[in-house]
GROMACS .gro file of C-alpha atoms in nm:
model
  336
    1UNK     CA    1   3.041  18.999  11.380
    2UNK     CA    2   2.968  19.341  11.237
    3UNK     CA    3   3.242  19.602  11.258
    4UNK     CA    4   3.047  19.794  11.523
    5UNK     CA    5   3.003  19.490  11.748
    6UNK     CA    6   3.361  19.361  11.728
    7UNK     CA    7   3.583  19.380  12.035
    8UNK     CA    8   3.896  19.576  11.930
    9UNK     CA    9   4.101  19.400  12.198
   10UNK     CA   10   4.022  19.058  12.052
   11UNK     CA   11   4.114  19.178  11.703
   12UNK     CA   12   4.439  19.322  11.839
   13UNK     CA   13   4.509  18.987  12.008
   14UNK     CA   14   4.438  18.797  11.687
   15UNK     CA   15   4.675  19.027  11.495
   16UNK     CA   16   4.952  18.973  11.750
   17UNK     CA   17   4.906  18.597  11.757
   18UNK     CA   18   4.885  18.542  11.382
   19UNK     CA   19   5.204  18.746  11.351
   20UNK     CA   20   5.378  18.517  11.600
   21UNK     CA   21   5.260  18.217  11.396
   22UNK     CA   22   5.422  18.354  11.080
   23UNK     CA   23   5.737  18.454  11.270
   24UNK     CA   24   5.765  18.109  11.429
   25UNK     CA   25   5.730  17.928  11.098
   26UNK     CA   26   5.978  18.167  10.936
   27UNK     CA   27   6.234  18.101  11.210
   28UNK     CA   28   6.218  17.739  11.099
   29UNK     CA   29   6.426  17.851  10.798
   30UNK     CA   30   6.717  17.955  11.020
   31UNK     CA   31   7.025  17.760  11.113
   32UNK     CA   32   6.984  17.608  11.459
   33UNK     CA   33   7.223  17.827  11.659
   34UNK     CA   34   7.197  17.873  12.036
   35UNK     CA   35   7.041  18.216  11.987
   36UNK     CA   36   6.777  18.113  11.732
   37UNK     CA   37   6.696  17.802  11.934
   38UNK     CA   38   6.647  18.018  12.243
   39UNK     CA   39   6.415  18.260  12.061
   40UNK     CA   40   6.223  17.974  11.902
   41UNK     CA   41   6.167  17.793  12.234
   42UNK     CA   42   6.059  18.115  12.405
   43UNK     CA   43   5.799  18.183  12.137
   44UNK     CA   44   5.668  17.827  12.128
   45UNK     CA   45   5.635  17.805  12.505
   46UNK     CA   46   5.338  18.045  12.496
   47UNK     CA   47   5.218  18.137  12.147
   48UNK     CA   48   5.041  17.810  12.058
   49UNK     CA   49   4.867  17.796  12.400
   50UNK     CA   50   4.758  18.159  12.353
   51UNK     CA   51   4.624  18.087  12.003
   52UNK     CA   52   4.431  17.784  12.128
   53UNK     CA   53   4.292  17.974  12.425
   54UNK     CA   54   4.157  18.253  12.203
   55UNK     CA   55   4.009  17.992  11.967
   56UNK     CA   56   3.825  17.842  12.264
   57UNK     CA   57   3.706  18.180  12.383
   58UNK     CA   58   3.566  18.257  12.038
   59UNK     CA   59   3.396  17.915  12.017
   60UNK     CA   60   3.158  17.967  12.310
   61UNK     CA   61   2.852  18.011  12.090
   62UNK     CA   62   2.897  17.689  11.893
   63UNK     CA   63   2.601  17.452  11.917
   64UNK     CA   64   2.492  17.147  11.723
   65UNK     CA   65   2.255  17.321  11.486
   66UNK     CA   66   2.229  17.352  11.110
   67UNK     CA   67   2.358  17.709  11.084
   68UNK     CA   68   2.672  17.645  11.285
   69UNK     CA   69   2.745  17.313  11.115
   70UNK     CA   70   2.715  17.495  10.784
   71UNK     CA   71   2.962  17.757  10.906
   72UNK     CA   72   3.199  17.487  11.031
   73UNK     CA   73   3.202  17.323  10.689
   74UNK     CA   74   3.268  17.646  10.500
   75UNK     CA   75   3.519  17.802  10.742
   76UNK     CA   76   3.726  17.498  10.848
   77UNK     CA   77   3.646  17.176  10.662
   78UNK     CA   78   3.648  17.305  10.303
   79UNK     CA   79   3.969  17.511  10.351
   80UNK     CA   80   4.135  17.206  10.505
   81UNK     CA   81   4.032  16.980  10.217
   82UNK     CA   82   4.164  17.236   9.967
   83UNK     CA   83   4.481  17.368  10.130
   84UNK     CA   84   4.610  17.043  10.278
   85UNK     CA   85   4.690  16.897   9.931
   86UNK     CA   86   4.779  17.238   9.784
   87UNK     CA   87   5.051  17.308  10.040
   88UNK     CA   88   5.159  16.944  10.045
   89UNK     CA   89   5.223  16.926   9.671
   90UNK     CA   90   5.385  17.269   9.669
   91UNK     CA   91   5.633  17.157   9.933
   92UNK     CA   92   5.705  16.824   9.762
   93UNK     CA   93   5.731  16.938   9.399
   94UNK     CA   94   5.852  17.298   9.429
   95UNK     CA   95   6.053  17.303   9.751
   96UNK     CA   96   6.169  16.940   9.714
   97UNK     CA   97   6.074  16.842  10.069
   98UNK     CA   98   5.990  16.489  10.177
   99UNK     CA   99   5.648  16.459  10.337
  100UNK     CA  100   5.540  16.122  10.478
  101UNK     CA  101   5.185  16.044  10.582
  102UNK     CA  102   4.851  16.026  10.408
  103UNK     CA  103   4.680  16.339  10.284
  104UNK     CA  104   4.395  16.461  10.505
  105UNK     CA  105   4.434  16.174  10.755
  106UNK     CA  106   4.782  16.288  10.862
  107UNK     CA  107   4.773  16.670  10.853
  108UNK     CA  108   5.093  16.822  10.718
  109UNK     CA  109   5.279  17.117  10.870
  110UNK     CA  110   5.049  17.416  10.932
  111UNK     CA  111   4.729  17.238  10.832
  112UNK     CA  112   4.702  17.052  11.162
  113UNK     CA  113   4.530  17.344  11.330
  114UNK     CA  114   4.228  17.343  11.100
  115UNK     CA  115   4.137  16.981  11.161
  116UNK     CA  116   4.211  16.996  11.534
  117UNK     CA  117   4.005  17.315  11.574
  118UNK     CA  118   3.723  17.149  11.384
  119UNK     CA  119   3.725  16.857  11.630
  120UNK     CA  120   3.740  17.092  11.929
  121UNK     CA  121   3.444  17.286  11.792
  122UNK     CA  122   3.243  16.967  11.750
  123UNK     CA  123   3.312  16.881  12.113
  124UNK     CA  124   3.234  17.233  12.238
  125UNK     CA  125   2.868  17.178  12.341
  126UNK     CA  126   2.986  16.905  12.579
  127UNK     CA  127   3.306  17.073  12.700
  128UNK     CA  128   3.127  17.392  12.802
  129UNK     CA  129   2.859  17.217  13.008
  130UNK     CA  130   3.050  17.229  13.337
  131UNK     CA  131   3.373  17.376  13.473
  132UNK     CA  132   3.483  17.027  13.584
  133UNK     CA  133   3.574  16.963  13.222
  134UNK     CA  134   3.869  17.197  13.279
  135UNK     CA  135   4.057  16.982  13.534
  136UNK     CA  136   3.946  16.676  13.339
  137UNK     CA  137   4.106  16.822  13.026
  138UNK     CA  138   4.437  16.859  13.212
  139UNK     CA  139   4.430  16.489  13.295
  140UNK     CA  140   4.343  16.412  12.932
  141UNK     CA  141   4.637  16.624  12.818
  142UNK     CA  142   4.883  16.447  13.047
  143UNK     CA  143   4.759  16.103  12.945
  144UNK     CA  144   4.741  16.210  12.581
  145UNK     CA  145   5.120  16.207  12.565
  146UNK     CA  146   5.103  15.828  12.576
  147UNK     CA  147   4.931  15.833  12.236
  148UNK     CA  148   5.187  15.836  11.956
  149UNK     CA  149   5.016  15.883  11.621
  150UNK     CA  150   4.986  16.138  11.341
  151UNK     CA  151   4.627  16.040  11.268
  152UNK     CA  152   4.428  16.367  11.261
  153UNK     CA  153   4.690  16.507  11.500
  154UNK     CA  154   4.516  16.342  11.795
  155UNK     CA  155   4.814  16.413  12.027
  156UNK     CA  156   4.770  16.786  11.973
  157UNK     CA  157   4.393  16.759  12.005
  158UNK     CA  158   4.442  16.600  12.347
  159UNK     CA  159   4.758  16.783  12.457
  160UNK     CA  160   4.633  17.138  12.395
  161UNK     CA  161   4.277  17.068  12.507
  162UNK     CA  162   4.308  17.248  12.847
  163UNK     CA  163   4.380  17.582  12.680
  164UNK     CA  164   4.075  17.547  12.455
  165UNK     CA  165   3.849  17.444  12.744
  166UNK     CA  166   3.978  17.734  12.955
  167UNK     CA  167   3.882  17.970  12.674
  168UNK     CA  168   3.533  17.821  12.667
  169UNK     CA  169   3.478  17.879  13.039
  170UNK     CA  170   3.633  18.222  13.098
  171UNK     CA  171   3.393  18.513  13.061
  172UNK     CA  172   3.459  18.873  12.955
  173UNK     CA  173   3.464  18.983  13.319
  174UNK     CA  174   3.749  18.739  13.383
  175UNK     CA  175   3.956  18.866  13.091
  176UNK     CA  176   3.887  19.224  13.199
  177UNK     CA  177   4.110  19.154  13.500
  178UNK     CA  178   4.405  19.136  13.262
  179UNK     CA  179   4.372  19.515  13.245
  180UNK     CA  180   4.444  19.549  13.618
  181UNK     CA  181   4.757  19.749  13.691
  182UNK     CA  182   4.921  19.473  13.893
  183UNK     CA  183   4.862  19.216  13.616
  184UNK     CA  184   5.021  19.437  13.353
  185UNK     CA  185   5.307  19.517  13.589
  186UNK     CA  186   5.370  19.145  13.643
  187UNK     CA  187   5.343  19.054  13.274
  188UNK     CA  188   5.686  19.177  13.165
  189UNK     CA  189   5.884  19.011  13.448
  190UNK     CA  190   5.684  18.695  13.387
  191UNK     CA  191   5.783  18.694  13.020
  192UNK     CA  192   6.144  18.765  13.114
  193UNK     CA  193   6.134  18.467  13.349
  194UNK     CA  194   5.991  18.246  13.077
  195UNK     CA  195   6.264  18.375  12.847
  196UNK     CA  196   6.524  18.269  13.104
  197UNK     CA  197   6.366  17.924  13.130
  198UNK     CA  198   6.358  17.896  12.750
  199UNK     CA  199   6.734  17.944  12.745
  200UNK     CA  200   6.767  17.604  12.914
  201UNK     CA  201   6.475  17.421  12.753
  202UNK     CA  202   6.683  17.116  12.670
  203UNK     CA  203   6.793  17.092  13.034
  204UNK     CA  204   6.450  17.067  13.196
  205UNK     CA  205   6.239  16.968  12.895
  206UNK     CA  206   6.271  16.916  12.520
  207UNK     CA  207   6.156  17.140  12.236
  208UNK     CA  208   5.933  16.860  12.105
  209UNK     CA  209   5.720  16.897  12.418
  210UNK     CA  210   5.637  17.255  12.315
  211UNK     CA  211   5.469  17.130  11.996
  212UNK     CA  212   5.238  16.886  12.178
  213UNK     CA  213   5.258  16.647  11.881
  214UNK     CA  214   5.505  16.384  11.998
  215UNK     CA  215   5.438  16.086  12.220
  216UNK     CA  216   5.637  16.051  12.541
  217UNK     CA  217   5.824  15.754  12.399
  218UNK     CA  218   5.975  15.984  12.133
  219UNK     CA  219   6.108  16.233  12.389
  220UNK     CA  220   6.426  16.155  12.587
  221UNK     CA  221   6.279  16.233  12.929
  222UNK     CA  222   6.263  15.983  13.215
  223UNK     CA  223   5.919  15.825  13.256
  224UNK     CA  224   5.920  15.926  13.623
  225UNK     CA  225   5.912  16.298  13.545
  226UNK     CA  226   5.759  16.321  13.195
  227UNK     CA  227   5.409  16.398  13.330
  228UNK     CA  228   5.549  16.663  13.562
  229UNK     CA  229   5.750  16.811  13.274
  230UNK     CA  230   5.445  16.841  13.049
  231UNK     CA  231   5.253  17.002  13.334
  232UNK     CA  232   5.538  17.250  13.378
  233UNK     CA  233   5.537  17.330  13.006
  234UNK     CA  234   5.160  17.386  13.025
  235UNK     CA  235   5.201  17.615  13.327
  236UNK     CA  236   5.462  17.828  13.151
  237UNK     CA  237   5.243  17.833  12.841
  238UNK     CA  238   4.947  17.962  13.043
  239UNK     CA  239   5.149  18.228  13.225
  240UNK     CA  240   5.313  18.343  12.902
  241UNK     CA  241   4.985  18.351  12.713
  242UNK     CA  242   4.809  18.564  12.974
  243UNK     CA  243   5.113  18.791  13.011
  244UNK     CA  244   5.105  18.869  12.640
  245UNK     CA  245   4.725  18.913  12.642
  246UNK     CA  246   4.758  19.158  12.932
  247UNK     CA  247   4.998  19.374  12.730
  248UNK     CA  248   4.777  19.397  12.420
  249UNK     CA  249   4.601  19.737  12.404
  250UNK     CA  250   4.225  19.740  12.461
  251UNK     CA  251   4.149  20.031  12.229
  252UNK     CA  252   4.117  20.027  11.852
  253UNK     CA  253   4.450  20.078  11.676
  254UNK     CA  254   4.310  20.144  11.330
  255UNK     CA  255   4.474  19.935  11.059
  256UNK     CA  256   4.644  19.710  11.318
  257UNK     CA  257   4.308  19.619  11.471
  258UNK     CA  258   4.153  19.571  11.127
  259UNK     CA  259   4.419  19.308  11.051
  260UNK     CA  260   4.252  19.086  11.310
  261UNK     CA  261   3.971  19.018  11.064
  262UNK     CA  262   4.209  18.859  10.814
  263UNK     CA  263   4.379  18.592  11.021
  264UNK     CA  264   4.252  18.299  10.812
  265UNK     CA  265   4.400  18.446  10.493
  266UNK     CA  266   4.733  18.491  10.668
  267UNK     CA  267   4.726  18.142  10.815
  268UNK     CA  268   4.643  17.962  10.492
  269UNK     CA  269   4.877  18.150  10.259
  270UNK     CA  270   5.185  18.236  10.461
  271UNK     CA  271   5.322  17.882  10.432
  272UNK     CA  272   5.359  17.918  10.055
  273UNK     CA  273   5.570  18.232  10.100
  274UNK     CA  274   5.785  18.078  10.373
  275UNK     CA  275   5.857  17.769  10.165
  276UNK     CA  276   5.925  17.981   9.856
  277UNK     CA  277   6.195  18.160  10.054
  278UNK     CA  278   6.345  17.822  10.137
  279UNK     CA  279   6.335  17.714   9.771
  280UNK     CA  280   6.517  18.036   9.674
  281UNK     CA  281   6.804  17.957   9.911
  282UNK     CA  282   6.718  18.175  10.211
  283UNK     CA  283   6.819  17.901  10.457
  284UNK     CA  284   7.168  17.877  10.307
  285UNK     CA  285   7.213  18.256  10.303
  286UNK     CA  286   7.108  18.298  10.666
  287UNK     CA  287   7.344  18.018  10.769
  288UNK     CA  288   7.630  18.241  10.648
  289UNK     CA  289   7.480  18.560  10.793
  290UNK     CA  290   7.335  18.444  11.125
  291UNK     CA  291   7.272  18.774  11.302
  292UNK     CA  292   7.139  18.981  11.014
  293UNK     CA  293   6.962  18.672  10.881
  294UNK     CA  294   6.764  18.642  11.204
  295UNK     CA  295   6.668  19.011  11.196
  296UNK     CA  296   6.570  19.009  10.829
  297UNK     CA  297   6.373  18.686  10.866
  298UNK     CA  298   6.178  18.830  11.158
  299UNK     CA  299   6.109  19.160  10.980
  300UNK     CA  300   6.016  18.972  10.663
  301UNK     CA  301   5.768  18.758  10.855
  302UNK     CA  302   5.605  19.067  11.006
  303UNK     CA  303   5.590  19.231  10.662
  304UNK     CA  304   5.437  18.916  10.513
  305UNK     CA  305   5.166  18.922  10.779
  306UNK     CA  306   5.092  19.288  10.707
  307UNK     CA  307   5.066  19.226  10.334
  308UNK     CA  308   4.842  18.920  10.359
  309UNK     CA  309   4.612  19.090  10.612
  310UNK     CA  310   4.590  19.415  10.416
  311UNK     CA  311   4.242  19.493  10.274
  312UNK     CA  312   4.332  19.460   9.902
  313UNK     CA  313   4.510  19.127   9.942
  314UNK     CA  314   4.248  18.997  10.182
  315UNK     CA  315   3.971  19.093   9.939
  316UNK     CA  316   4.154  18.906   9.664
  317UNK     CA  317   4.230  18.589   9.861
  318UNK     CA  318   3.930  18.547  10.092
  319UNK     CA  319   3.714  18.379   9.823
  320UNK     CA  320   3.984  18.110   9.802
  321UNK     CA  321   3.989  18.056  10.178
  322UNK     CA  322   3.611  18.025  10.202
  323UNK     CA  323   3.474  17.946   9.856
  324UNK     CA  324   3.150  17.797   9.987
  325UNK     CA  325   3.087  18.092  10.215
  326UNK     CA  326   3.156  18.335   9.932
  327UNK     CA  327   2.906  18.154   9.713
  328UNK     CA  328   2.640  18.168   9.984
  329UNK     CA  329   2.713  18.537  10.037
  330UNK     CA  330   2.673  18.613   9.665
  331UNK     CA  331   2.347  18.417   9.661
  332UNK     CA  332   2.210  18.616   9.955
  333UNK     CA  333   2.311  18.941   9.784
  334UNK     CA  334   2.135  18.837   9.464
  335UNK     CA  335   1.816  18.755   9.655
  336UNK     CA  336   1.813  19.072   9.862
   0.00000   0.00000   0.00000
């Protein structure tokens, strides 16, 4: 979209959510204390559902035509084919991590979202045909937990599907209701309630359920209540997501809003910085300085997001995130 036609609220939302992604991955460097575990579970209860919902909302226009297939290849497929091995080999050879699974077929760490979003986009023309696909997607999500495989992250494709389909079917007039006074007033207590529930995640659920990538047989929850537990996790995810969206300002916030145009750069490159911190011994240092380590890690993650989304860095890195699109853009400029 052109700068004049962009919705500042959506860009603000994208800035908030990509920041939570970087913060969440950075918290993975911390020692697993009760406090860090609590914060981590609170964030993961709602931030992935919110990210998926916004992705669905922004996918409404996708159709099976040449122009959109071309965009899908340049924006999602090519970056996945390039960054999946790049981040994999960086983690294995520089950070000395062990990474099982086949390249591309078993997406590693952060790269899962690109391939899953690509599959959701391909299914979009069908999923947006009728609102009945929304309740159907909930059933698919619940049953999807029976599928235990890392192949193309199918469990996440199925498990998070309701949030994507909801995004496809909600219209601007529906999201405008998030600006109602009573919705905003309820958002903070709702998040506080979710925070209280997150304190006892391992009592009523398991953290692995918040990632939507593990089969039920890998999670120590009784078969009699595992479907109900996933449904509860989804409900908290939806409430938390909409609570956060309701609190995001609608007006343009200048540089903060402009950061929303650089989310792909942040997503693809932040993993290298996070793993570099691990290779330099940040995990060991924070284990000895738990409180200040948590604060500095959080502030560092926010700063990393700001740097990667800043115009100079984005201008430098965007050709690497979309090399095919950059080539097409240069060709159009040469012909104009």
